[in-house]
């Protein structure tokens, strides 16, 4: 099999890769998503971060990440091109479905609220907002600056349409990751930086809940990070004569982990111990 340096074929992938990453910025979600809005938006964020991570690992990101030189066959380059084009097609298909929904709904019921869109800046719950902003910044840092401005923003109004699109896009990104196994090590390093950027343990748990089935490299790094962190205990009360202890009991020589305790209330003669107990 004829191989070439990936840098030689990079020019052919860079344009379509950038177009794919830009697509994530064009999408907004309609208010019919209801309580699913937060998780669906984070799924979109997670797919973009994963794609930007793959691009950075093979040299499609800013110069800061272009340290890897990976050999690939001409056929692998062509397959990568095809997968990126299929990601674009998935966005275009979802946009066409949304356009038909919009035309039908506005014709049948011009005053319908079904076409109202969510605004992430004002409508996203705080816990989702924090992780959303972190993931957006991670992806932004890996994007090359371009002169292309965001012109058209479009909405997905139906969750079934979103689910189909995000499943397709995530599947194609998974194939891109699997296509270049030599790029997985730099992706692990980038995953480590991602989880380190997430300060709140509850955000890390939320990220794991959203991505663990699709993003195995990230899931492994999340597990390592979680094992290195302590417990997060919040929103609780202790009253009367109750007894409570939150922390670890450490054997001699075991390094203590720090824990996060917040939003709690102690009343009466409750006996509460927060922190670790070290034996020996």
PDB file of C-alpha atoms in Angstrom:
ATOM      1  CA  UNK A   1       0.000   0.000   0.000  1.00  0.00           C
ATOM      2  CA  UNK A   2       1.453   3.334  -1.048  1.00  0.00           C
ATOM      3  CA  UNK A   3       1.880   5.710   1.900  1.00  0.00           C
ATOM      4  CA  UNK A   4       2.400   9.440   2.014  1.00  0.00           C
ATOM      5  CA  UNK A   5       3.086  11.902   4.776  1.00  0.00           C
ATOM      6  CA  UNK A   6      -0.244  13.162   6.007  1.00  0.00           C
ATOM      7  CA  UNK A   7       1.015  16.713   5.582  1.00  0.00           C
ATOM      8  CA  UNK A   8       1.129  16.189   1.798  1.00  0.00           C
ATOM      9  CA  UNK A   9      -2.571  15.443   1.666  1.00  0.00           C
ATOM     10  CA  UNK A  10      -3.532  17.998   4.275  1.00  0.00           C
ATOM     11  CA  UNK A  11      -4.462  20.689   1.759  1.00  0.00           C
ATOM     12  CA  UNK A  12      -7.181  18.447   0.379  1.00  0.00           C
ATOM     13  CA  UNK A  13      -8.704  17.860   3.824  1.00  0.00           C
ATOM     14  CA  UNK A  14      -8.302  21.291   5.397  1.00  0.00           C
ATOM     15  CA  UNK A  15     -11.123  23.009   3.506  1.00  0.00           C
ATOM     16  CA  UNK A  16     -13.788  20.378   4.071  1.00  0.00           C
ATOM     17  CA  UNK A  17     -12.638  19.882   7.686  1.00  0.00           C
ATOM     18  CA  UNK A  18     -13.051  23.602   8.416  1.00  0.00           C
ATOM     19  CA  UNK A  19     -16.478  23.562   6.758  1.00  0.00           C
ATOM     20  CA  UNK A  20     -17.523  20.665   9.007  1.00  0.00           C
ATOM     21  CA  UNK A  21     -16.374  22.402  12.185  1.00  0.00           C
ATOM     22  CA  UNK A  22     -18.147  25.610  11.131  1.00  0.00           C
ATOM     23  CA  UNK A  23     -21.430  23.702  10.727  1.00  0.00           C
ATOM     24  CA  UNK A  24     -21.646  23.152  14.468  1.00  0.00           C
ATOM     25  CA  UNK A  25     -21.784  26.939  14.954  1.00  0.00           C
ATOM     26  CA  UNK A  26     -24.731  27.381  12.573  1.00  0.00           C
ATOM     27  CA  UNK A  27     -27.141  25.124  14.472  1.00  0.00           C
ATOM     28  CA  UNK A  28     -29.668  26.307  17.049  1.00  0.00           C
ATOM     29  CA  UNK A  29     -32.335  24.224  18.751  1.00  0.00           C
ATOM     30  CA  UNK A  30     -36.061  24.940  18.899  1.00  0.00           C
ATOM     31  CA  UNK A  31     -38.077  25.226  22.079  1.00  0.00           C
ATOM     32  CA  UNK A  32     -39.875  21.956  21.381  1.00  0.00           C
ATOM     33  CA  UNK A  33     -36.800  20.240  22.838  1.00  0.00           C
ATOM     34  CA  UNK A  34     -38.033  21.271  26.288  1.00  0.00           C
ATOM     35  CA  UNK A  35     -36.074  19.726  29.120  1.00  0.00           C
ATOM     36  CA  UNK A  36     -33.905  17.814  26.610  1.00  0.00           C
ATOM     37  CA  UNK A  37     -32.421  21.086  25.349  1.00  0.00           C
ATOM     38  CA  UNK A  38     -29.407  21.184  27.675  1.00  0.00           C
ATOM     39  CA  UNK A  39     -28.209  17.650  27.020  1.00  0.00           C
ATOM     40  CA  UNK A  40     -28.803  17.914  23.281  1.00  0.00           C
ATOM     41  CA  UNK A  41     -26.771  21.119  23.089  1.00  0.00           C
ATOM     42  CA  UNK A  42     -23.949  19.477  25.031  1.00  0.00           C
ATOM     43  CA  UNK A  43     -24.022  16.485  22.674  1.00  0.00           C
ATOM     44  CA  UNK A  44     -23.490  18.928  19.828  1.00  0.00           C
ATOM     45  CA  UNK A  45     -20.629  20.560  21.755  1.00  0.00           C
ATOM     46  CA  UNK A  46     -19.059  17.173  22.522  1.00  0.00           C
ATOM     47  CA  UNK A  47     -19.130  16.085  18.877  1.00  0.00           C
ATOM     48  CA  UNK A  48     -17.454  19.345  17.857  1.00  0.00           C
ATOM     49  CA  UNK A  49     -14.758  19.027  20.527  1.00  0.00           C
ATOM     50  CA  UNK A  50     -14.071  15.441  19.492  1.00  0.00           C
ATOM     51  CA  UNK A  51     -13.795  16.431  15.853  1.00  0.00           C
ATOM     52  CA  UNK A  52     -11.515  19.374  16.659  1.00  0.00           C
ATOM     53  CA  UNK A  53      -9.373  17.016  18.752  1.00  0.00           C
ATOM     54  CA  UNK A  54      -9.023  14.600  15.833  1.00  0.00           C
ATOM     55  CA  UNK A  55      -8.145  17.454  13.495  1.00  0.00           C
ATOM     56  CA  UNK A  56      -5.550  18.849  15.881  1.00  0.00           C
ATOM     57  CA  UNK A  57      -3.982  15.410  16.335  1.00  0.00           C
ATOM     58  CA  UNK A  58      -3.398  14.901  12.598  1.00  0.00           C
ATOM     59  CA  UNK A  59      -2.280  18.469  11.911  1.00  0.00           C
ATOM     60  CA  UNK A  60      -5.472  20.245  10.853  1.00  0.00           C
ATOM     61  CA  UNK A  61      -5.432  22.635  13.801  1.00  0.00           C
ATOM     62  CA  UNK A  62      -3.363  25.718  14.620  1.00  0.00           C
ATOM     63  CA  UNK A  63       0.421  25.497  14.517  1.00  0.00           C
ATOM     64  CA  UNK A  64       0.478  24.827  18.266  1.00  0.00           C
ATOM     65  CA  UNK A  65      -0.887  21.323  17.626  1.00  0.00           C
ATOM     66  CA  UNK A  66       0.872  20.562  14.338  1.00  0.00           C
ATOM     67  CA  UNK A  67       3.758  18.618  15.872  1.00  0.00           C
ATOM     68  CA  UNK A  68       2.596  15.178  14.757  1.00  0.00           C
ATOM     69  CA  UNK A  69       3.551  13.748  11.361  1.00  0.00           C
ATOM     70  CA  UNK A  70       1.490  10.693  10.590  1.00  0.00           C
ATOM     71  CA  UNK A  71       1.911   8.413   7.589  1.00  0.00           C
ATOM     72  CA  UNK A  72      -1.236   7.464   5.704  1.00  0.00           C
ATOM     73  CA  UNK A  73      -2.068   5.791   2.431  1.00  0.00           C
ATOM     74  CA  UNK A  74      -3.641   7.686  -0.421  1.00  0.00           C
ATOM     75  CA  UNK A  75      -6.732   5.539   0.067  1.00  0.00           C
ATOM     76  CA  UNK A  76      -6.941   6.538   3.748  1.00  0.00           C
ATOM     77  CA  UNK A  77      -6.752  10.201   2.786  1.00  0.00           C
ATOM     78  CA  UNK A  78      -9.566   9.658   0.291  1.00  0.00           C
ATOM     79  CA  UNK A  79     -11.643   7.838   2.877  1.00  0.00           C
ATOM     80  CA  UNK A  80     -11.127  10.680   5.360  1.00  0.00           C
ATOM     81  CA  UNK A  81     -12.281  13.122   2.672  1.00  0.00           C
ATOM     82  CA  UNK A  82     -15.391  11.011   2.090  1.00  0.00           C
ATOM     83  CA  UNK A  83     -16.219  10.832   5.803  1.00  0.00           C
ATOM     84  CA  UNK A  84     -15.872  14.597   6.182  1.00  0.00           C
ATOM     85  CA  UNK A  85     -18.158  15.124   3.194  1.00  0.00           C
ATOM     86  CA  UNK A  86     -20.719  12.767   4.756  1.00  0.00           C
ATOM     87  CA  UNK A  87     -20.624  14.874   7.931  1.00  0.00           C
ATOM     88  CA  UNK A  88     -21.428  17.928   5.805  1.00  0.00           C
ATOM     89  CA  UNK A  89     -24.250  16.003   4.136  1.00  0.00           C
ATOM     90  CA  UNK A  90     -25.696  15.096   7.555  1.00  0.00           C
ATOM     91  CA  UNK A  91     -25.910  18.765   8.501  1.00  0.00           C
ATOM     92  CA  UNK A  92     -27.401  19.660   5.118  1.00  0.00           C
ATOM     93  CA  UNK A  93     -30.029  16.908   5.392  1.00  0.00           C
ATOM     94  CA  UNK A  94     -31.042  18.132   8.867  1.00  0.00           C
ATOM     95  CA  UNK A  95     -31.233  21.703   7.573  1.00  0.00           C
ATOM     96  CA  UNK A  96     -33.494  20.667   4.674  1.00  0.00           C
ATOM     97  CA  UNK A  97     -35.823  18.809   7.049  1.00  0.00           C
ATOM     98  CA  UNK A  98     -35.987  21.883   9.293  1.00  0.00           C
ATOM     99  CA  UNK A  99     -36.750  24.148   6.338  1.00  0.00           C
ATOM    100  CA  UNK A 100     -39.681  21.922   5.349  1.00  0.00           C
ATOM    101  CA  UNK A 101     -40.945  21.901   8.952  1.00  0.00           C
ATOM    102  CA  UNK A 102     -40.647  25.681   9.142  1.00  0.00           C
ATOM    103  CA  UNK A 103     -42.547  26.262   5.885  1.00  0.00           C
ATOM    104  CA  UNK A 104     -45.295  23.805   6.797  1.00  0.00           C
ATOM    105  CA  UNK A 105     -45.749  25.167  10.309  1.00  0.00           C
ATOM    106  CA  UNK A 106     -45.679  28.850   9.327  1.00  0.00           C
ATOM    107  CA  UNK A 107     -48.279  28.146   6.613  1.00  0.00           C
ATOM    108  CA  UNK A 108     -50.637  26.123   8.786  1.00  0.00           C
ATOM    109  CA  UNK A 109     -50.278  28.240  11.928  1.00  0.00           C
ATOM    110  CA  UNK A 110     -48.494  31.580  11.453  1.00  0.00           C
ATOM    111  CA  UNK A 111     -48.652  32.375  15.195  1.00  0.00           C
ATOM    112  CA  UNK A 112     -47.266  29.013  16.309  1.00  0.00           C
ATOM    113  CA  UNK A 113     -44.587  29.016  19.025  1.00  0.00           C
ATOM    114  CA  UNK A 114     -43.117  25.809  17.560  1.00  0.00           C
ATOM    115  CA  UNK A 115     -40.642  27.886  15.550  1.00  0.00           C
ATOM    116  CA  UNK A 116     -39.230  29.741  18.567  1.00  0.00           C
ATOM    117  CA  UNK A 117     -35.567  28.998  19.216  1.00  0.00           C
ATOM    118  CA  UNK A 118     -33.619  28.632  22.427  1.00  0.00           C
ATOM    119  CA  UNK A 119     -30.835  31.070  23.246  1.00  0.00           C
ATOM    120  CA  UNK A 120     -27.934  29.353  25.012  1.00  0.00           C
ATOM    121  CA  UNK A 121     -26.859  32.625  26.619  1.00  0.00           C
ATOM    122  CA  UNK A 122     -30.165  33.120  28.430  1.00  0.00           C
ATOM    123  CA  UNK A 123     -32.063  29.817  28.417  1.00  0.00           C
ATOM    124  CA  UNK A 124     -29.453  27.264  29.422  1.00  0.00           C
ATOM    125  CA  UNK A 125     -29.406  26.040  33.040  1.00  0.00           C
ATOM    126  CA  UNK A 126     -26.320  27.052  35.006  1.00  0.00           C
ATOM    127  CA  UNK A 127     -24.728  23.575  35.209  1.00  0.00           C
ATOM    128  CA  UNK A 128     -25.165  23.067  31.463  1.00  0.00           C
ATOM    129  CA  UNK A 129     -24.050  26.630  30.733  1.00  0.00           C
ATOM    130  CA  UNK A 130     -20.738  26.184  32.522  1.00  0.00           C
ATOM    131  CA  UNK A 131     -19.829  23.014  30.625  1.00  0.00           C
ATOM    132  CA  UNK A 132     -21.135  24.433  27.334  1.00  0.00           C
ATOM    133  CA  UNK A 133     -18.848  27.464  27.581  1.00  0.00           C
ATOM    134  CA  UNK A 134     -15.837  25.333  28.525  1.00  0.00           C
ATOM    135  CA  UNK A 135     -16.339  23.003  25.579  1.00  0.00           C
ATOM    136  CA  UNK A 136     -16.885  25.861  23.148  1.00  0.00           C
ATOM    137  CA  UNK A 137     -13.617  27.441  24.251  1.00  0.00           C
ATOM    138  CA  UNK A 138     -11.732  24.143  23.904  1.00  0.00           C
ATOM    139  CA  UNK A 139     -12.948  23.759  20.325  1.00  0.00           C
ATOM    140  CA  UNK A 140     -12.300  27.425  19.502  1.00  0.00           C
ATOM    141  CA  UNK A 141      -8.656  27.163  20.570  1.00  0.00           C
ATOM    142  CA  UNK A 142      -8.140  24.368  18.043  1.00  0.00           C
ATOM    143  CA  UNK A 143      -9.651  26.202  15.089  1.00  0.00           C
ATOM    144  CA  UNK A 144      -7.580  28.045  12.540  1.00  0.00           C
ATOM    145  CA  UNK A 145      -8.604  31.655  12.052  1.00  0.00           C
ATOM    146  CA  UNK A 146     -10.452  32.113   8.792  1.00  0.00           C
ATOM    147  CA  UNK A 147     -11.991  35.047   6.968  1.00  0.00           C
ATOM    148  CA  UNK A 148     -15.322  33.251   6.664  1.00  0.00           C
ATOM    149  CA  UNK A 149     -18.024  34.869   8.772  1.00  0.00           C
ATOM    150  CA  UNK A 150     -21.021  33.088  10.207  1.00  0.00           C
ATOM    151  CA  UNK A 151     -23.867  34.250   7.982  1.00  0.00           C
ATOM    152  CA  UNK A 152     -26.702  31.741   8.235  1.00  0.00           C
ATOM    153  CA  UNK A 153     -27.965  30.331  11.511  1.00  0.00           C
ATOM    154  CA  UNK A 154     -30.648  27.694  11.237  1.00  0.00           C
ATOM    155  CA  UNK A 155     -32.694  25.743  13.755  1.00  0.00           C
ATOM    156  CA  UNK A 156     -33.538  22.110  14.336  1.00  0.00           C
ATOM    157  CA  UNK A 157     -37.102  22.036  15.606  1.00  0.00           C
ATOM    158  CA  UNK A 158     -37.709  18.320  16.126  1.00  0.00           C
ATOM    159  CA  UNK A 159     -35.703  16.147  18.483  1.00  0.00           C
ATOM    160  CA  UNK A 160     -36.011  13.095  16.235  1.00  0.00           C
ATOM    161  CA  UNK A 161     -34.292  15.049  13.465  1.00  0.00           C
ATOM    162  CA  UNK A 162     -31.547  16.114  15.860  1.00  0.00           C
ATOM    163  CA  UNK A 163     -31.051  12.567  17.151  1.00  0.00           C
ATOM    164  CA  UNK A 164     -30.661  11.244  13.618  1.00  0.00           C
ATOM    165  CA  UNK A 165     -28.181  13.974  12.706  1.00  0.00           C
ATOM    166  CA  UNK A 166     -26.039  13.712  15.852  1.00  0.00           C
ATOM    167  CA  UNK A 167     -25.955   9.907  15.617  1.00  0.00           C
ATOM    168  CA  UNK A 168     -24.760  10.111  12.008  1.00  0.00           C
ATOM    169  CA  UNK A 169     -22.182  12.816  12.713  1.00  0.00           C
ATOM    170  CA  UNK A 170     -20.857  11.025  15.808  1.00  0.00           C
ATOM    171  CA  UNK A 171     -20.572   7.803  13.824  1.00  0.00           C
ATOM    172  CA  UNK A 172     -18.564   9.457  11.057  1.00  0.00           C
ATOM    173  CA  UNK A 173     -16.273  11.143  13.584  1.00  0.00           C
ATOM    174  CA  UNK A 174     -15.749   7.752  15.235  1.00  0.00           C
ATOM    175  CA  UNK A 175     -14.697   6.328  11.871  1.00  0.00           C
ATOM    176  CA  UNK A 176     -12.257   9.207  11.373  1.00  0.00           C
ATOM    177  CA  UNK A 177     -10.683   8.487  14.761  1.00  0.00           C
ATOM    178  CA  UNK A 178     -10.402   4.769  13.972  1.00  0.00           C
ATOM    179  CA  UNK A 179      -8.967   5.471  10.509  1.00  0.00           C
ATOM    180  CA  UNK A 180      -5.695   6.880  11.911  1.00  0.00           C
ATOM    181  CA  UNK A 181      -4.716   4.785  14.969  1.00  0.00           C
ATOM    182  CA  UNK A 182      -1.309   6.505  15.083  1.00  0.00           C
ATOM    183  CA  UNK A 183      -3.125   9.736  15.961  1.00  0.00           C
ATOM    184  CA  UNK A 184      -4.796   8.285  19.048  1.00  0.00           C
ATOM    185  CA  UNK A 185      -1.875   8.959  21.379  1.00  0.00           C
ATOM    186  CA  UNK A 186      -1.866  12.723  20.739  1.00  0.00           C
ATOM    187  CA  UNK A 187      -5.650  12.625  21.130  1.00  0.00           C
ATOM    188  CA  UNK A 188      -5.213  11.131  24.599  1.00  0.00           C
ATOM    189  CA  UNK A 189      -2.945  14.046  25.498  1.00  0.00           C
ATOM    190  CA  UNK A 190      -5.573  16.477  24.245  1.00  0.00           C
ATOM    191  CA  UNK A 191      -8.287  14.619  26.204  1.00  0.00           C
ATOM    192  CA  UNK A 192      -6.211  14.994  29.337  1.00  0.00           C
ATOM    193  CA  UNK A 193      -6.097  18.743  28.766  1.00  0.00           C
ATOM    194  CA  UNK A 194      -9.859  18.764  28.208  1.00  0.00           C
ATOM    195  CA  UNK A 195     -10.736  17.075  31.485  1.00  0.00           C
ATOM    196  CA  UNK A 196      -8.225  19.222  33.354  1.00  0.00           C
ATOM    197  CA  UNK A 197     -10.007  22.317  32.045  1.00  0.00           C
ATOM    198  CA  UNK A 198     -13.261  21.177  33.668  1.00  0.00           C
ATOM    199  CA  UNK A 199     -13.014  22.459  37.219  1.00  0.00           C
ATOM    200  CA  UNK A 200     -16.333  21.289  38.659  1.00  0.00           C
ATOM    201  CA  UNK A 201     -16.542  17.562  39.316  1.00  0.00           C
ATOM    202  CA  UNK A 202     -20.283  17.626  38.624  1.00  0.00           C
ATOM    203  CA  UNK A 203     -19.496  18.976  35.128  1.00  0.00           C
ATOM    204  CA  UNK A 204     -17.099  16.086  34.595  1.00  0.00           C
ATOM    205  CA  UNK A 205     -19.831  13.629  35.588  1.00  0.00           C
ATOM    206  CA  UNK A 206     -22.239  15.319  33.178  1.00  0.00           C
ATOM    207  CA  UNK A 207     -19.692  15.149  30.370  1.00  0.00           C
ATOM    208  CA  UNK A 208     -19.128  11.457  31.025  1.00  0.00           C
ATOM    209  CA  UNK A 209     -22.876  10.808  30.960  1.00  0.00           C
ATOM    210  CA  UNK A 210     -23.157  12.488  27.559  1.00  0.00           C
ATOM    211  CA  UNK A 211     -20.045  11.145  25.823  1.00  0.00           C
ATOM    212  CA  UNK A 212     -18.999   7.822  27.399  1.00  0.00           C
ATOM    213  CA  UNK A 213     -20.786   5.658  24.796  1.00  0.00           C
ATOM    214  CA  UNK A 214     -19.264   7.419  21.771  1.00  0.00           C
ATOM    215  CA  UNK A 215     -15.923   8.809  22.922  1.00  0.00           C
ATOM    216  CA  UNK A 216     -13.893   5.998  24.465  1.00  0.00           C
ATOM    217  CA  UNK A 217     -10.620   7.945  24.526  1.00  0.00           C
ATOM    218  CA  UNK A 218     -12.243  10.763  26.495  1.00  0.00           C
ATOM    219  CA  UNK A 219     -14.090   8.313  28.757  1.00  0.00           C
ATOM    220  CA  UNK A 220     -10.797   6.713  29.794  1.00  0.00           C
ATOM    221  CA  UNK A 221      -9.299  10.104  30.693  1.00  0.00           C
ATOM    222  CA  UNK A 222     -12.447  11.131  32.574  1.00  0.00           C
ATOM    223  CA  UNK A 223     -12.223   7.949  34.638  1.00  0.00           C
ATOM    224  CA  UNK A 224      -8.580   8.677  35.507  1.00  0.00           C
ATOM    225  CA  UNK A 225      -9.436  12.251  36.462  1.00  0.00           C
ATOM    226  CA  UNK A 226     -12.410  11.164  38.577  1.00  0.00           C
ATOM    227  CA  UNK A 227     -10.221   8.672  40.437  1.00  0.00           C
ATOM    228  CA  UNK A 228      -7.776  11.451  41.259  1.00  0.00           C
ATOM    229  CA  UNK A 229     -10.476  13.772  42.585  1.00  0.00           C
ATOM    230  CA  UNK A 230     -12.416  13.587  45.807  1.00  0.00           C
ATOM    231  CA  UNK A 231     -16.172  13.538  46.398  1.00  0.00           C
ATOM    232  CA  UNK A 232     -18.659  16.287  45.658  1.00  0.00           C
ATOM    233  CA  UNK A 233     -21.457  16.518  48.226  1.00  0.00           C
ATOM    234  CA  UNK A 234     -24.042  19.277  47.908  1.00  0.00           C
ATOM    235  CA  UNK A 235     -27.662  20.212  48.660  1.00  0.00           C
ATOM    236  CA  UNK A 236     -28.163  18.295  51.896  1.00  0.00           C
ATOM    237  CA  UNK A 237     -29.408  18.787  55.448  1.00  0.00           C
ATOM    238  CA  UNK A 238     -28.604  17.154  58.790  1.00  0.00           C
ATOM    239  CA  UNK A 239     -30.877  17.772  61.766  1.00  0.00           C
ATOM    240  CA  UNK A 240     -32.022  16.400  65.113  1.00  0.00           C
ATOM    241  CA  UNK A 241     -29.593  13.914  66.606  1.00  0.00           C
ATOM    242  CA  UNK A 242     -28.434  12.519  63.284  1.00  0.00           C
ATOM    243  CA  UNK A 243     -24.832  11.597  62.618  1.00  0.00           C
ATOM    244  CA  UNK A 244     -23.124  12.065  59.293  1.00  0.00           C
ATOM    245  CA  UNK A 245     -19.655  11.639  57.892  1.00  0.00           C
ATOM    246  CA  UNK A 246     -18.627  12.548  54.350  1.00  0.00           C
ATOM    247  CA  UNK A 247     -15.102  11.712  53.285  1.00  0.00           C
ATOM    248  CA  UNK A 248     -12.656   8.820  52.982  1.00  0.00           C
ATOM    249  CA  UNK A 249     -11.074   6.530  55.540  1.00  0.00           C
ATOM    250  CA  UNK A 250      -7.498   6.214  54.387  1.00  0.00           C
ATOM    251  CA  UNK A 251      -5.086   3.423  55.196  1.00  0.00           C
ATOM    252  CA  UNK A 252      -1.583   4.406  56.368  1.00  0.00           C
ATOM    253  CA  UNK A 253       0.451   5.896  53.549  1.00  0.00           C
ATOM    254  CA  UNK A 254      -2.551   6.593  51.292  1.00  0.00           C
ATOM    255  CA  UNK A 255      -2.654  10.138  49.992  1.00  0.00           C
ATOM    256  CA  UNK A 256      -5.796  12.018  50.995  1.00  0.00           C
ATOM    257  CA  UNK A 257      -8.062  13.443  48.322  1.00  0.00           C
ATOM    258  CA  UNK A 258      -9.688  16.835  48.669  1.00  0.00           C
ATOM    259  CA  UNK A 259     -13.492  16.987  48.613  1.00  0.00           C
ATOM    260  CA  UNK A 260     -16.053  19.625  47.735  1.00  0.00           C
ATOM    261  CA  UNK A 261     -18.913  20.303  50.169  1.00  0.00           C
ATOM    262  CA  UNK A 262     -21.477  22.977  49.332  1.00  0.00           C
ATOM    263  CA  UNK A 263     -25.038  24.147  49.951  1.00  0.00           C
ATOM    264  CA  UNK A 264     -25.750  22.258  53.186  1.00  0.00           C
ATOM    265  CA  UNK A 265     -27.534  22.971  56.460  1.00  0.00           C
ATOM    266  CA  UNK A 266     -26.836  21.534  59.927  1.00  0.00           C
ATOM    267  CA  UNK A 267     -29.324  22.032  62.768  1.00  0.00           C
ATOM    268  CA  UNK A 268     -30.205  20.688  66.193  1.00  0.00           C
ATOM    269  CA  UNK A 269     -27.639  18.400  67.797  1.00  0.00           C
ATOM    270  CA  UNK A 270     -26.606  16.780  64.544  1.00  0.00           C
ATOM    271  CA  UNK A 271     -23.044  15.458  64.559  1.00  0.00           C
ATOM    272  CA  UNK A 272     -21.454  16.084  61.172  1.00  0.00           C
ATOM    273  CA  UNK A 273     -17.883  15.312  60.162  1.00  0.00           C
ATOM    274  CA  UNK A 274     -16.658  16.589  56.792  1.00  0.00           C
ATOM    275  CA  UNK A 275     -13.289  15.363  55.620  1.00  0.00           C
ATOM    276  CA  UNK A 276     -11.032  12.347  55.685  1.00  0.00           C
ATOM    277  CA  UNK A 277     -10.056  10.023  58.506  1.00  0.00           C
ATOM    278  CA  UNK A 278      -6.523   8.686  58.342  1.00  0.00           C
ATOM    279  CA  UNK A 279      -5.704   5.423  60.081  1.00  0.00           C
ATOM    280  CA  UNK A 280      -2.373   4.729  61.690  1.00  0.00           C
TER     281      UNK A 280
END
